[in-house]
Amino acid sequence: VQIALDNSSNSAAELALKLEAAERRIAEQAQEIADAEMHRRKLHNMVQELKVSLTCINVTLLSNLSL
């Protein structure tokens, strides 16, 4: 009976360690997702700014051709 209790205690400790490792990995992945989302937003904003710049250039070129 004592051996069975010892084995279950070891199993519980092993499971607790695995749970802790899994929780750490989840936290790391959540941080990676947040970092990737921030990078995506920066890239999106750059694309939007480039679109505006191209529009301004096109308007300028077209207005110069009309003269």
XYZ file of C-alpha atoms in Angstrom:
67
model
C 0.000 0.000 0.000
C 2.893 2.354 0.858
C 4.489 1.724 -2.556
C 1.235 2.632 -4.276
C 1.070 5.891 -2.275
C 4.687 6.705 -3.119
C 4.041 6.074 -6.814
C 0.964 8.267 -6.830
C 2.882 11.039 -5.039
C 5.612 10.857 -7.677
C 3.018 10.910 -10.429
C 1.330 13.951 -8.910
C 4.679 15.743 -8.655
C 5.530 14.858 -12.246
C 2.135 16.100 -13.412
C 2.586 19.330 -11.479
C 5.965 19.888 -13.170
C 4.475 19.168 -16.584
C 1.610 21.557 -15.887
C 4.028 24.282 -14.827
C 6.117 23.777 -17.970
C 2.993 23.897 -20.140
C 1.829 27.106 -18.470
C 5.241 28.704 -19.067
C 5.116 27.695 -22.727
C 1.612 29.160 -23.060
C 2.831 32.446 -21.585
C 5.798 32.483 -24.001
C 3.519 31.807 -26.962
C 1.111 34.527 -25.861
C 4.032 36.981 -25.794
C 5.162 35.839 -29.246
C 1.636 36.420 -30.562
C 1.525 39.902 -29.030
C 4.921 40.760 -30.565
C 3.850 39.467 -33.977
C 0.616 41.468 -33.824
C 2.546 44.646 -33.000
C 4.876 44.006 -35.941
C 1.871 43.381 -38.225
C 0.296 46.672 -37.164
C 3.512 48.576 -37.862
C 3.740 47.028 -41.318
C 0.077 47.803 -41.994
C 0.617 51.440 -41.019
C 3.654 51.662 -43.296
C 1.620 50.316 -46.214
C -1.125 52.837 -45.533
C 1.404 55.691 -45.465
C 2.928 54.500 -48.734
C -0.510 54.421 -50.357
C -1.098 58.037 -49.333
C 2.320 59.057 -50.613
C 1.695 57.368 -53.954
C -1.665 59.062 -54.254
C -0.070 62.462 -53.623
C 2.633 61.770 -56.204
C 0.034 60.701 -58.762
C -2.061 63.803 -58.180
C 1.018 66.002 -58.507
C 2.111 64.305 -61.726
C -1.372 64.490 -63.222
C -1.747 68.138 -62.331
C 1.628 68.911 -63.918
C 0.596 67.128 -67.107
C -2.591 69.171 -67.292
C -0.675 72.425 -67.308
